[in-house]
PDB file of C-alpha atoms and ligand atoms in Angstrom:
ATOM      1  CA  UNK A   1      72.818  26.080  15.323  1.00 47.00           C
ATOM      2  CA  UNK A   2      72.929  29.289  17.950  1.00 58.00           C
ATOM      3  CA  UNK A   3      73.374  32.548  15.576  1.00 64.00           C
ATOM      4  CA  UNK A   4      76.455  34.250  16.489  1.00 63.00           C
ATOM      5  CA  UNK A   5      75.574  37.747  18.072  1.00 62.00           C
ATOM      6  CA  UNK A   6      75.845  40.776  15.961  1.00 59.00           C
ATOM      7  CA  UNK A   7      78.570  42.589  17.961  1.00 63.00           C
ATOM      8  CA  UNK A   8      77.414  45.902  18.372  1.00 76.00           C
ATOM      9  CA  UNK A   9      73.865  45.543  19.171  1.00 91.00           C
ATOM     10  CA  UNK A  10      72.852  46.406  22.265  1.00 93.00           C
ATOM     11  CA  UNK A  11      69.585  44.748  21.566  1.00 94.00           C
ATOM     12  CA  UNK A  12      70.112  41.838  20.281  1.00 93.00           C
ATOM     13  CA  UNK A  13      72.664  41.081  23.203  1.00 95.00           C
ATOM     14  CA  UNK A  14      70.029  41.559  25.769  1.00 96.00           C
ATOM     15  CA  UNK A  15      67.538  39.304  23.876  1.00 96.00           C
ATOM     16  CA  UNK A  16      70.518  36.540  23.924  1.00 95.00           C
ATOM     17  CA  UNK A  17      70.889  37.360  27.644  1.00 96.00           C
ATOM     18  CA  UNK A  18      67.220  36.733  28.517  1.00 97.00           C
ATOM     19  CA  UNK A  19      66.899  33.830  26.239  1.00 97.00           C
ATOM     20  CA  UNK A  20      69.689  32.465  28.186  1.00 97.00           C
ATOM     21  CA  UNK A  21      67.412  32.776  31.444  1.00 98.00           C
ATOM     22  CA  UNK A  22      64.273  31.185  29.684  1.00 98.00           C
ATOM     23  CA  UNK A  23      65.010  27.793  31.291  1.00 98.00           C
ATOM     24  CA  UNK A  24      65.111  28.634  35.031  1.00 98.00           C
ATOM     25  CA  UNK A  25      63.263  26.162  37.167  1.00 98.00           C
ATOM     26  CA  UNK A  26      62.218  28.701  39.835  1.00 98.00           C
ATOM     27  CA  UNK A  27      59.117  31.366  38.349  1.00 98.00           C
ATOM     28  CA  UNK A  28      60.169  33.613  40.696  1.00 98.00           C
ATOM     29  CA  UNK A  29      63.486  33.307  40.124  1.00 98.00           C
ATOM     30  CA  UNK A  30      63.413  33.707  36.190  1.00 98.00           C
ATOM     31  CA  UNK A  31      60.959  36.815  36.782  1.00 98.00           C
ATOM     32  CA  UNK A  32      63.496  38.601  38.888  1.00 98.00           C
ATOM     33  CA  UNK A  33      66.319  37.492  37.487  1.00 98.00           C
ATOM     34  CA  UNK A  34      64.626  38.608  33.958  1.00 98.00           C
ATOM     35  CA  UNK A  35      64.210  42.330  35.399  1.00 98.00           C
ATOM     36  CA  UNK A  36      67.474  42.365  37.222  1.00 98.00           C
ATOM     37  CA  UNK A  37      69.016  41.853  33.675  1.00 98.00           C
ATOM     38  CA  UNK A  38      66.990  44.199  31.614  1.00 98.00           C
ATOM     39  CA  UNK A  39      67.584  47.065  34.138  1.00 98.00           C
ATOM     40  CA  UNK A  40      71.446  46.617  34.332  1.00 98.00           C
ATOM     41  CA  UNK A  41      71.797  46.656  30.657  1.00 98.00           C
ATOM     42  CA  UNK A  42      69.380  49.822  30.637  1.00 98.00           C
ATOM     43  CA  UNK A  43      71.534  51.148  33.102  1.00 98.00           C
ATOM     44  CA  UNK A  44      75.099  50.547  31.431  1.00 98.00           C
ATOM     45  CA  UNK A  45      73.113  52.074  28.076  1.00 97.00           C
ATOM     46  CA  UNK A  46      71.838  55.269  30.085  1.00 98.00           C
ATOM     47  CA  UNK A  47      74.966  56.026  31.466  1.00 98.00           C
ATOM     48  CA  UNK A  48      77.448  54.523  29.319  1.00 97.00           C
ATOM     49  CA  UNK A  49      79.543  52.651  31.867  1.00 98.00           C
ATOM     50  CA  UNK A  50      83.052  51.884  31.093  1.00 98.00           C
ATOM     51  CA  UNK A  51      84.893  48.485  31.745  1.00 98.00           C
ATOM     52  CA  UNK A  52      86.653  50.262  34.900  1.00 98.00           C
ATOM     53  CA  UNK A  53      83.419  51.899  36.205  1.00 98.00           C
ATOM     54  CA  UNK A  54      81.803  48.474  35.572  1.00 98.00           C
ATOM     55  CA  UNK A  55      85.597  47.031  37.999  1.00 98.00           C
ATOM     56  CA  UNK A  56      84.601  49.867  40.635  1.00 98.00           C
ATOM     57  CA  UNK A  57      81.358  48.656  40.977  1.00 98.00           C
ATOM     58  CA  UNK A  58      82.368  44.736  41.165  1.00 98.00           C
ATOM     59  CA  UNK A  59      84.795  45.528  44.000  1.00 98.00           C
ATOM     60  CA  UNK A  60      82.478  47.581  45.793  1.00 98.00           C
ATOM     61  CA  UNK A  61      79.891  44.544  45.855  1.00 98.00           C
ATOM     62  CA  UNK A  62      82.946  42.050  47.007  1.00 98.00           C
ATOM     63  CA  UNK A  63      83.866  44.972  49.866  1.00 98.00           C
ATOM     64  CA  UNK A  64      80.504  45.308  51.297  1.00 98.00           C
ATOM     65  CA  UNK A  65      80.705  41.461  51.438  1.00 97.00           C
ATOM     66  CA  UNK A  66      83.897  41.352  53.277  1.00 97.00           C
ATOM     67  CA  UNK A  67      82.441  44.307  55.818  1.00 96.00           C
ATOM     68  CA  UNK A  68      79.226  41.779  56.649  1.00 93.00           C
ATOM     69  CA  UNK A  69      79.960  39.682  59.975  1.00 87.00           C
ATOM     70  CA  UNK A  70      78.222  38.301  62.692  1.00 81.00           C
ATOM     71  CA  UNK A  71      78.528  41.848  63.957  1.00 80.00           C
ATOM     72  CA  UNK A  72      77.496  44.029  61.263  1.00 85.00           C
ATOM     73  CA  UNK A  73      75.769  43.270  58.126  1.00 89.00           C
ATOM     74  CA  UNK A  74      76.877  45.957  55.267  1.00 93.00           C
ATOM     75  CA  UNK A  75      74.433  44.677  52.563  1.00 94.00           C
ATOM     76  CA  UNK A  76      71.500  45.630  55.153  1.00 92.00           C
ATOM     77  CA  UNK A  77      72.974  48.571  55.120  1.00 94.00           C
ATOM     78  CA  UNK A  78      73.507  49.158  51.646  1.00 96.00           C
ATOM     79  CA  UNK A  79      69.598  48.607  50.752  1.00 96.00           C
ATOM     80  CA  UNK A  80      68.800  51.047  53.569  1.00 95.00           C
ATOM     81  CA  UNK A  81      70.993  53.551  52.276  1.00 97.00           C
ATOM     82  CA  UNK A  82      69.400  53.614  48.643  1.00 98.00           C
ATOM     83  CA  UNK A  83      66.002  53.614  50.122  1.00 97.00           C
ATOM     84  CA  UNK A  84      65.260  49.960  48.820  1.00 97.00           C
ATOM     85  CA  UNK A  85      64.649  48.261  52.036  1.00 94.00           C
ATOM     86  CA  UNK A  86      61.936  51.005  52.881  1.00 95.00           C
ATOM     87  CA  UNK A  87      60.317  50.672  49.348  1.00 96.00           C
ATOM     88  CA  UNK A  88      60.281  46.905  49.589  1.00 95.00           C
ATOM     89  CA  UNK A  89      58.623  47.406  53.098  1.00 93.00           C
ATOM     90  CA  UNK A  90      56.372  50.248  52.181  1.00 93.00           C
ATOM     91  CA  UNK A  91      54.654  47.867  48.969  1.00 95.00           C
ATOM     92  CA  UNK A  92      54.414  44.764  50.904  1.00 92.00           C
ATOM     93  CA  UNK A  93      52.144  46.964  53.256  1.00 94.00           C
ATOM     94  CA  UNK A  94      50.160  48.271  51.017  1.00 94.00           C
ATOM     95  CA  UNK A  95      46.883  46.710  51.052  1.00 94.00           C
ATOM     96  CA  UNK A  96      47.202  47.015  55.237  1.00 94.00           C
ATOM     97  CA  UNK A  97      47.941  51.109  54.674  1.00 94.00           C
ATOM     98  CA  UNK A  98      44.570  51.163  52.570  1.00 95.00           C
ATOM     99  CA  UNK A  99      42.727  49.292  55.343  1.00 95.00           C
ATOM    100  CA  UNK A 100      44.708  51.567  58.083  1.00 94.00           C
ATOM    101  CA  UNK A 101      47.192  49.139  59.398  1.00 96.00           C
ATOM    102  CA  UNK A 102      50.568  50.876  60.874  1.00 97.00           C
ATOM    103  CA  UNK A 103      52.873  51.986  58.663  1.00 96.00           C
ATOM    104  CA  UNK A 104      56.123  49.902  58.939  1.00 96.00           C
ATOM    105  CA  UNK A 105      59.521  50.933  58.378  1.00 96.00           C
ATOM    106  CA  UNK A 106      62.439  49.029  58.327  1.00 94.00           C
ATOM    107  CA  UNK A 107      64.443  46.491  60.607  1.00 94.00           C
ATOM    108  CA  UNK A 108      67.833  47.845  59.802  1.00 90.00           C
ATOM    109  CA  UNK A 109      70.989  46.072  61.273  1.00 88.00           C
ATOM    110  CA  UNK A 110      70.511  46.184  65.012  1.00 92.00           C
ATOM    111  CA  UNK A 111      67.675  43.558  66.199  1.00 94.00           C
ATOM    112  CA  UNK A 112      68.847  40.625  68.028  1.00 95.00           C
ATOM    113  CA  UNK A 113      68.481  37.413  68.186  1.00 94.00           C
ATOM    114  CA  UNK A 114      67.258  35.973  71.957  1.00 95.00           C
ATOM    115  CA  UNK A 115      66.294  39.718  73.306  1.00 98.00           C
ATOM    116  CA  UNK A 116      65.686  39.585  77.437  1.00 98.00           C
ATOM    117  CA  UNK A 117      61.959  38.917  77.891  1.00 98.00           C
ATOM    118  CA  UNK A 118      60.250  41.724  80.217  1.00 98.00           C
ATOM    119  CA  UNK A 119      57.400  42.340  82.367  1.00 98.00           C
ATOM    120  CA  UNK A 120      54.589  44.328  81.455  1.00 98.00           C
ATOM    121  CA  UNK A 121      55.280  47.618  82.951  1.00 98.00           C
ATOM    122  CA  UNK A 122      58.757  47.154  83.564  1.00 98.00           C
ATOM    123  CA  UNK A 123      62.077  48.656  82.723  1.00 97.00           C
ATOM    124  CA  UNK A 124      64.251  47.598  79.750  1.00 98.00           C
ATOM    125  CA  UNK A 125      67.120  49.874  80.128  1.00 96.00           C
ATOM    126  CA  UNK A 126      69.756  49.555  82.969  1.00 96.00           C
ATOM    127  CA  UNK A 127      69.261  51.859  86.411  1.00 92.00           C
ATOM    128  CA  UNK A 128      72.676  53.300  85.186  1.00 90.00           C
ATOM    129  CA  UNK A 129      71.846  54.379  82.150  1.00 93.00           C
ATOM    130  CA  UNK A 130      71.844  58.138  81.908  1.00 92.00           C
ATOM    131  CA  UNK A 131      68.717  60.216  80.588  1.00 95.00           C
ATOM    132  CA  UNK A 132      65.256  61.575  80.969  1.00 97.00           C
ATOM    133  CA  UNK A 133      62.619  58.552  81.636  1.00 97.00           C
ATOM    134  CA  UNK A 134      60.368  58.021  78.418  1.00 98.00           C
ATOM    135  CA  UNK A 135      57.459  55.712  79.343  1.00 98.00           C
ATOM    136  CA  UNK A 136      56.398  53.856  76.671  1.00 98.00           C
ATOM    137  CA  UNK A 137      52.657  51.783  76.322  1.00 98.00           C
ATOM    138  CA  UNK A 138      51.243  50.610  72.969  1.00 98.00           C
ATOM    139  CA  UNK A 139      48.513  47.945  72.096  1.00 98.00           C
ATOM    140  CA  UNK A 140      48.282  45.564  69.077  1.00 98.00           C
ATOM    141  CA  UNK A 141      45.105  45.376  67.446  1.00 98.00           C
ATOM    142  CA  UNK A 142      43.680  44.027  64.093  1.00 98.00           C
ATOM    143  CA  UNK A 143      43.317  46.376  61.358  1.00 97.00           C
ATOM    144  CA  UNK A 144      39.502  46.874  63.061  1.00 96.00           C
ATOM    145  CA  UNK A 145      41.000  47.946  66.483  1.00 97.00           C
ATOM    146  CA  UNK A 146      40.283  44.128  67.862  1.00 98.00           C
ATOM    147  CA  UNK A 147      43.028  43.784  70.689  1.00 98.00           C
ATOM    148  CA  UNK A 148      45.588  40.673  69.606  1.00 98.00           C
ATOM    149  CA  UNK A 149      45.929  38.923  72.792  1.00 98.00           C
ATOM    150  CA  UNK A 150      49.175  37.635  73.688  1.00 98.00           C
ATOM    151  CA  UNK A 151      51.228  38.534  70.661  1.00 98.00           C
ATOM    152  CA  UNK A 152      54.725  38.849  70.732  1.00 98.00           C
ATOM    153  CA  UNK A 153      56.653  42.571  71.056  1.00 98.00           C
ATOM    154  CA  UNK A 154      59.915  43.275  70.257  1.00 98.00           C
ATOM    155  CA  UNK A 155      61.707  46.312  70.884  1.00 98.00           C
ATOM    156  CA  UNK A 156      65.337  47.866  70.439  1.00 98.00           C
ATOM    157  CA  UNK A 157      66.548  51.460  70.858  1.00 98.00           C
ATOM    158  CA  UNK A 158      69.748  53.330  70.859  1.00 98.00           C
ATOM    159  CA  UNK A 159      70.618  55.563  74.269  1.00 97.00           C
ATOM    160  CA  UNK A 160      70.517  59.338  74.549  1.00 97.00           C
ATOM    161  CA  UNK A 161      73.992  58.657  73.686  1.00 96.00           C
ATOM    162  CA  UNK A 162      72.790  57.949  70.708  1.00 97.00           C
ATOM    163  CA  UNK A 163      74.675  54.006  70.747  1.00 96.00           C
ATOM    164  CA  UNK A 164      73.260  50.512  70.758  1.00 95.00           C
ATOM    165  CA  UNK A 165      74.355  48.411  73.439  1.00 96.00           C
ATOM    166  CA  UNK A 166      76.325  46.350  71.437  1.00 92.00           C
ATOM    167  CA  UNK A 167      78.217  49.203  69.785  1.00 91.00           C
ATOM    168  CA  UNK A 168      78.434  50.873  73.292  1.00 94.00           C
ATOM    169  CA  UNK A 169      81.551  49.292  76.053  1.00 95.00           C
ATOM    170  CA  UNK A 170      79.566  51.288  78.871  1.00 94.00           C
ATOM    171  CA  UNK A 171      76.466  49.953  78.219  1.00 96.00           C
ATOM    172  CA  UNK A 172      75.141  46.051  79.847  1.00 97.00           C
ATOM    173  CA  UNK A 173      74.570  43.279  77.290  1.00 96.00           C
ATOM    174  CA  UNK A 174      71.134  43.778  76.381  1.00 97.00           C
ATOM    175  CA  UNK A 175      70.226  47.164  77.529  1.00 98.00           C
ATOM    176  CA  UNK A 176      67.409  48.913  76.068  1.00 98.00           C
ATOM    177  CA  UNK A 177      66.063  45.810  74.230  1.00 98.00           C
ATOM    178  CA  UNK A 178      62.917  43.732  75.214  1.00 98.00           C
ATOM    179  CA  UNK A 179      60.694  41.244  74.386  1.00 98.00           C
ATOM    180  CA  UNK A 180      57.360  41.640  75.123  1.00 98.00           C
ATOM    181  CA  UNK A 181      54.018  39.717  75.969  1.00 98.00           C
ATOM    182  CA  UNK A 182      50.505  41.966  74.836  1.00 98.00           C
ATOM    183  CA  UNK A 183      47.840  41.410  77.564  1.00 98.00           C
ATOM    184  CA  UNK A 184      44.170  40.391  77.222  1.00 98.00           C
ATOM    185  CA  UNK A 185      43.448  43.724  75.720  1.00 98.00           C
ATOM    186  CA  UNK A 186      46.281  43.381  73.594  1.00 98.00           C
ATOM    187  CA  UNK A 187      47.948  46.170  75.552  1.00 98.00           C
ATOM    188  CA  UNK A 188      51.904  46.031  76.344  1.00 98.00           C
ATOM    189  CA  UNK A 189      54.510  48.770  78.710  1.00 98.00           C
ATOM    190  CA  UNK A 190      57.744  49.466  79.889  1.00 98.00           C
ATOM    191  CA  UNK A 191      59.941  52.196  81.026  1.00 98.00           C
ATOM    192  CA  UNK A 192      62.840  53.679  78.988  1.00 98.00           C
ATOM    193  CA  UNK A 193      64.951  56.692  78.470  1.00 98.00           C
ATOM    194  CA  UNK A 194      64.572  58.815  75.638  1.00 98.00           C
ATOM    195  CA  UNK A 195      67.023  57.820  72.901  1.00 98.00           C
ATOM    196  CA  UNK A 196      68.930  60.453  70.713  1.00 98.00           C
ATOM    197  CA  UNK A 197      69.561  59.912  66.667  1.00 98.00           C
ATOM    198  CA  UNK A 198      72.761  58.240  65.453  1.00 97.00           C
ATOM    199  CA  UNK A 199      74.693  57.937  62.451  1.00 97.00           C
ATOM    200  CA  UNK A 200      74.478  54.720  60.630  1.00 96.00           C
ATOM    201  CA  UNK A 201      78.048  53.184  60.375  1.00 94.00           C
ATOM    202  CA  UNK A 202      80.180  54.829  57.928  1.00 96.00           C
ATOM    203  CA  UNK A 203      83.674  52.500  58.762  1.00 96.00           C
ATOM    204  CA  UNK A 204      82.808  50.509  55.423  1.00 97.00           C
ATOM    205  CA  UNK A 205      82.044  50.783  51.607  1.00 98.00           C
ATOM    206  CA  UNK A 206      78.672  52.415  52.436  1.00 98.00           C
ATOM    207  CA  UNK A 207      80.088  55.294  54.496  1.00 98.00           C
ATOM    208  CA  UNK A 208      82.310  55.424  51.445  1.00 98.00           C
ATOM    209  CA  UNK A 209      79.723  55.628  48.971  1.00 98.00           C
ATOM    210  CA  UNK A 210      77.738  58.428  51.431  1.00 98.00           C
ATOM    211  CA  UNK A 211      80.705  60.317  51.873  1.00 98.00           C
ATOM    212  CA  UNK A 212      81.138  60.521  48.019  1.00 98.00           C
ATOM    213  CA  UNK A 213      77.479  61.308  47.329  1.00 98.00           C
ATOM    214  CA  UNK A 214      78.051  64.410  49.868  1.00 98.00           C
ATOM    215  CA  UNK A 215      74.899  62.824  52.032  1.00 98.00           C
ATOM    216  CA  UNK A 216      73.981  63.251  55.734  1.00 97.00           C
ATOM    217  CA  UNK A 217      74.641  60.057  57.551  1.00 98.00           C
ATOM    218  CA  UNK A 218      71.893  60.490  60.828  1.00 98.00           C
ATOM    219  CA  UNK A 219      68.832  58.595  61.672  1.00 98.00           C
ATOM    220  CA  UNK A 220      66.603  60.774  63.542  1.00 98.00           C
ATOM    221  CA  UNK A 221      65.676  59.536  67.386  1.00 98.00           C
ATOM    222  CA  UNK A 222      63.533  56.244  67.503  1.00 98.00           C
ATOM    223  CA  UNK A 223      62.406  53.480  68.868  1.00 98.00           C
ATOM    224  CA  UNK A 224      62.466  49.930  66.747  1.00 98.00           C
ATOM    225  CA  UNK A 225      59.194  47.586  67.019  1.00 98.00           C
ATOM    226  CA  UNK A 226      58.148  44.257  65.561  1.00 98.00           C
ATOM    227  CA  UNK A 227      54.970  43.379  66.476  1.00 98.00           C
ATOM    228  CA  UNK A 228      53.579  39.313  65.793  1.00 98.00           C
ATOM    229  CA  UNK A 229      50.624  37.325  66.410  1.00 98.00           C
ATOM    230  CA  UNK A 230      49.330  34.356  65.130  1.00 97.00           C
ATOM    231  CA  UNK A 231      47.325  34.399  61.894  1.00 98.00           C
ATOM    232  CA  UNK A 232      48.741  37.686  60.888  1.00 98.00           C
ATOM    233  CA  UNK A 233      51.657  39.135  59.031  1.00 97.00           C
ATOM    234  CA  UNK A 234      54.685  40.613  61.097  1.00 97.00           C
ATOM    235  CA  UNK A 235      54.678  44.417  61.380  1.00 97.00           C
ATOM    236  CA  UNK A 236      58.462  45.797  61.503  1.00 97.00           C
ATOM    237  CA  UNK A 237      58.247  49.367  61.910  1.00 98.00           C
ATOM    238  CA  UNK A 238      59.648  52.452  64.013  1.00 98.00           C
ATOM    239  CA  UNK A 239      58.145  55.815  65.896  1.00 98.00           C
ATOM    240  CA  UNK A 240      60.494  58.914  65.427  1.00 98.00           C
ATOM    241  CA  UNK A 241      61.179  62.075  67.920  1.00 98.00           C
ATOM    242  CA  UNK A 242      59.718  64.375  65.293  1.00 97.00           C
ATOM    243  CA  UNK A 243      61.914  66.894  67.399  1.00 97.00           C
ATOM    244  CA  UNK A 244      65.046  65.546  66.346  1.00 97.00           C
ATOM    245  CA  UNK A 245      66.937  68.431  64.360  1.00 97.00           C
ATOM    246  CA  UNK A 246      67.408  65.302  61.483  1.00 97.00           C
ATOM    247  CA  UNK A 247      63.350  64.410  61.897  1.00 97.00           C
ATOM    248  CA  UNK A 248      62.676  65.108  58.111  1.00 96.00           C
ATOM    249  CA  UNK A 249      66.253  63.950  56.674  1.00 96.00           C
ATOM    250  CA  UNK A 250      66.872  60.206  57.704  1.00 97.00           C
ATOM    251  CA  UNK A 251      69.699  58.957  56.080  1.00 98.00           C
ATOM    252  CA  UNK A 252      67.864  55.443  55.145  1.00 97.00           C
ATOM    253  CA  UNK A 253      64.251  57.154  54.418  1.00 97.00           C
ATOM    254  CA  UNK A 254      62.759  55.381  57.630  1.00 96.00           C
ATOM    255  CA  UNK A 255      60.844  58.221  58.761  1.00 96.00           C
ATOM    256  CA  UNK A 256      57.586  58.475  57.146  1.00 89.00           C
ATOM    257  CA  UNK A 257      54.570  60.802  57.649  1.00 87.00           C
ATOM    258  CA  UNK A 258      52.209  58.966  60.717  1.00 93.00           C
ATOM    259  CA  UNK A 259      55.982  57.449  62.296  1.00 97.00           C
ATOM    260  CA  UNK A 260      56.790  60.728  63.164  1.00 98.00           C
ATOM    261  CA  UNK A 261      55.810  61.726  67.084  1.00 97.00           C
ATOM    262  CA  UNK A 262      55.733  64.295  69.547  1.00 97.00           C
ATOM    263  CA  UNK A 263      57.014  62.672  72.882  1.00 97.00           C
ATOM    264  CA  UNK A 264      55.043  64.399  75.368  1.00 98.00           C
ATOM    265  CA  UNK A 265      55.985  65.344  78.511  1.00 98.00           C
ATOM    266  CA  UNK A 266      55.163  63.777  82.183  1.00 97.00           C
ATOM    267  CA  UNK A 267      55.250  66.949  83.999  1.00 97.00           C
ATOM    268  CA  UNK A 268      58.543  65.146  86.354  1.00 96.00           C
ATOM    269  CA  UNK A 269      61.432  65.812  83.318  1.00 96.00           C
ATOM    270  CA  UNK A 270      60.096  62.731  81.716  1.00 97.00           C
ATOM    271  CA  UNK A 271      58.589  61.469  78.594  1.00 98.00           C
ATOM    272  CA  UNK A 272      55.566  59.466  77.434  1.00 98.00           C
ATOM    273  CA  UNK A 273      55.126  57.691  74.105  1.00 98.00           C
ATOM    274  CA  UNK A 274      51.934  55.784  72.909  1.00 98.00           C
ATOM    275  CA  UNK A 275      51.865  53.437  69.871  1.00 98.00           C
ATOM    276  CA  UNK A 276      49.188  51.425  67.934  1.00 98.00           C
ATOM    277  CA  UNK A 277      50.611  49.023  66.594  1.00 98.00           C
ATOM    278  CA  UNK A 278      47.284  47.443  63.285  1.00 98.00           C
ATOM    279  CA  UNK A 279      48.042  43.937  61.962  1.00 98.00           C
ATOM    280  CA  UNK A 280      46.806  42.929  58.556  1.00 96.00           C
ATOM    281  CA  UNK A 281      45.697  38.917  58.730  1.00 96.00           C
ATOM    282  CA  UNK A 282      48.185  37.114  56.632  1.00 96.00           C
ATOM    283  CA  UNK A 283      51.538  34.432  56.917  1.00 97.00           C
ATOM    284  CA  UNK A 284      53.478  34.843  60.373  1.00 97.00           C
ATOM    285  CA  UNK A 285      56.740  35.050  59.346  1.00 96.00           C
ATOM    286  CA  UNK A 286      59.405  37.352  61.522  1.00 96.00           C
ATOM    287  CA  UNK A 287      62.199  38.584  59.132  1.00 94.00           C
ATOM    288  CA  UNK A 288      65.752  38.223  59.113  1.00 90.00           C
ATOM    289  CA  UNK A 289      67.207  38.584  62.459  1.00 91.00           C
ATOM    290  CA  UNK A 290      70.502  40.617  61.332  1.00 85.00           C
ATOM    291  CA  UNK A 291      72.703  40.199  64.906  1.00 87.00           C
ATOM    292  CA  UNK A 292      73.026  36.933  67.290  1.00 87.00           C
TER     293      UNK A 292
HETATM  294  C1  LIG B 301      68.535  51.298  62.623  1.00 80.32           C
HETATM  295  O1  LIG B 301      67.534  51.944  62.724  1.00 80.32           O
HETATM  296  O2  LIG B 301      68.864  50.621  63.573  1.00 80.32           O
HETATM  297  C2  LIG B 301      69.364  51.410  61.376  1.00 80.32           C
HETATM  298  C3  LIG B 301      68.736  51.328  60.152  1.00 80.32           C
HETATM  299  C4  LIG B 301      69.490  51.427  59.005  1.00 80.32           C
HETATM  300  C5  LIG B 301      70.851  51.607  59.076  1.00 80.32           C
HETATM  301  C6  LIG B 301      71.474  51.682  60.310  1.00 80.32           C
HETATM  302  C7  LIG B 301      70.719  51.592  61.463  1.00 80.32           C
HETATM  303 FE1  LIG B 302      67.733  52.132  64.945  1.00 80.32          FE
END
């Protein structure tokens, strides 16, 4: 026969708790879902949350819900906002930032599914889009500088506007967006303009939450990459104007130490921007693709 639980002990309610998750199938599962328990009780302890507070927070999860469409995904946006999705990405790359892979940073809610494919060399953003010319050439390489041949590119980037086409009714479907093929020497380009920072969306229960924790809401200026070749694990990451006013305060924690560049000047009111982009051999597996 089950003992009945001594009411007012904490303790023995949280044992009770993770006996109950003893018989999960799943490892994984019952490891996670083990921690995800003993934190939230430590948390309702440490803070001593009240049946209400404990109702707030419940209807905050089923809002962010309700705000996640094809068109916007607010729980993306939540993790970005309390620094978890950089974390996660930051630890999963550790062993590559030890060997002197690229640091990655995160995918955030913008890539898209079925981005136009482009030449080498060519021009992702539309000739009406407004803005000084950035130039932009990279090459992927193993975390020895070996050039990956034929690996796959991706790349998004708001305007100087500081909008995503899909956000934006004067921008063309698919502007500033790209997929790209590396070369033999693992070496990709294309012409852009120089984007400006944004603020993430704040129309939902996460601009909510930032507008009650009295928090900036911009990204600094960047350009999004996701970089994958056979044999090796997917880099997401993202290179930041590091002379955008909000360089050092990004709202989701993005821009970290080696992300942060100067785009140099062409010498004709333009801009040039080189990135190495260091693969660690592993699982190819491209994450979650947030928009259609
Ligand atoms: C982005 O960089 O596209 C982004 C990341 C997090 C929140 C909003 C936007
Ligand atoms: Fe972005």
């Amino acid at each position: 026969m089950t003992k009945p639980l001594p009411s007012s002990d904490p303790a023995a309610l949280l044992a009770a708790v993770l006996q109950a998750n003893e018989g999960t199938a799943n490892p994984r599962l019952k490891q996670v879902m083990a921690a995800v328990i003993r934190h939230l009780h430590a948390l309702a302890v440490e803070v001593d949350l009240t049946p209400d507070e404990l109702q707030v927070a419940l209807d905050f999860l089923v809002a962010v819900g309700q705000a996640t469409g094809p068109r916007k995904h607010e729980g993306i946006l939540l993790a970005d906002i309390l620094g978890l999705a950089t974390l996660v990405q930051l630890r999963s790359a550790r062993h590559a930032l030890e060997a002197g892979g690229t640091e990655p940073a995160l995918v955030g809610p913008f890539w898209r599914a079925n981005q136009p494919v482009r030449a080498n060399g060519s021009t992702i953003c539309d000739p009406a889009t407004p803005g000084p010319r950035l130039r932009v050439t990279g090459r992927v390489t193993d975390l020895q500088g070996t050039p990956l041949a034929g690996a796959r590119v991706e790349t998004w980037q708001a305007s100087p506007q500081g909008m995503y086409e899909n956000q934006d009714p004067e921008q063309v479907s698919m502007n500033l967006r790209g997929r790209l093929e590396t070369d033999a020497e693992g070496r990709f380009s294309f012409v852009s303009v120089r984007p400006a920072g944004y603020p993430v969306p704040i129309d939902g229960p996460c601009g909510a939450l930032l507008a009650a924790q009295r928090r900036k809401v911009m990204r600094p200026a960047h350009l999004h990459f996701i970089a994958a070749a056979e044999g090796y694990k997917v880099l997401a990451t993202q290179f930041f104007d590091i002379e955008d006013p909000n360089a050092f305060e990004d709202v989701v924690f993005g821009a970290v130490g080696s992300l942060l560049r100067r785009f140099e000047p062409d010498g004709e009111g333009g801009f040039t921007l080189h990135v190495e982009l260091k693969l660690e051999r592993g699982e190819t597996r491209l994450p979650h693709c947030p928009l259609p």
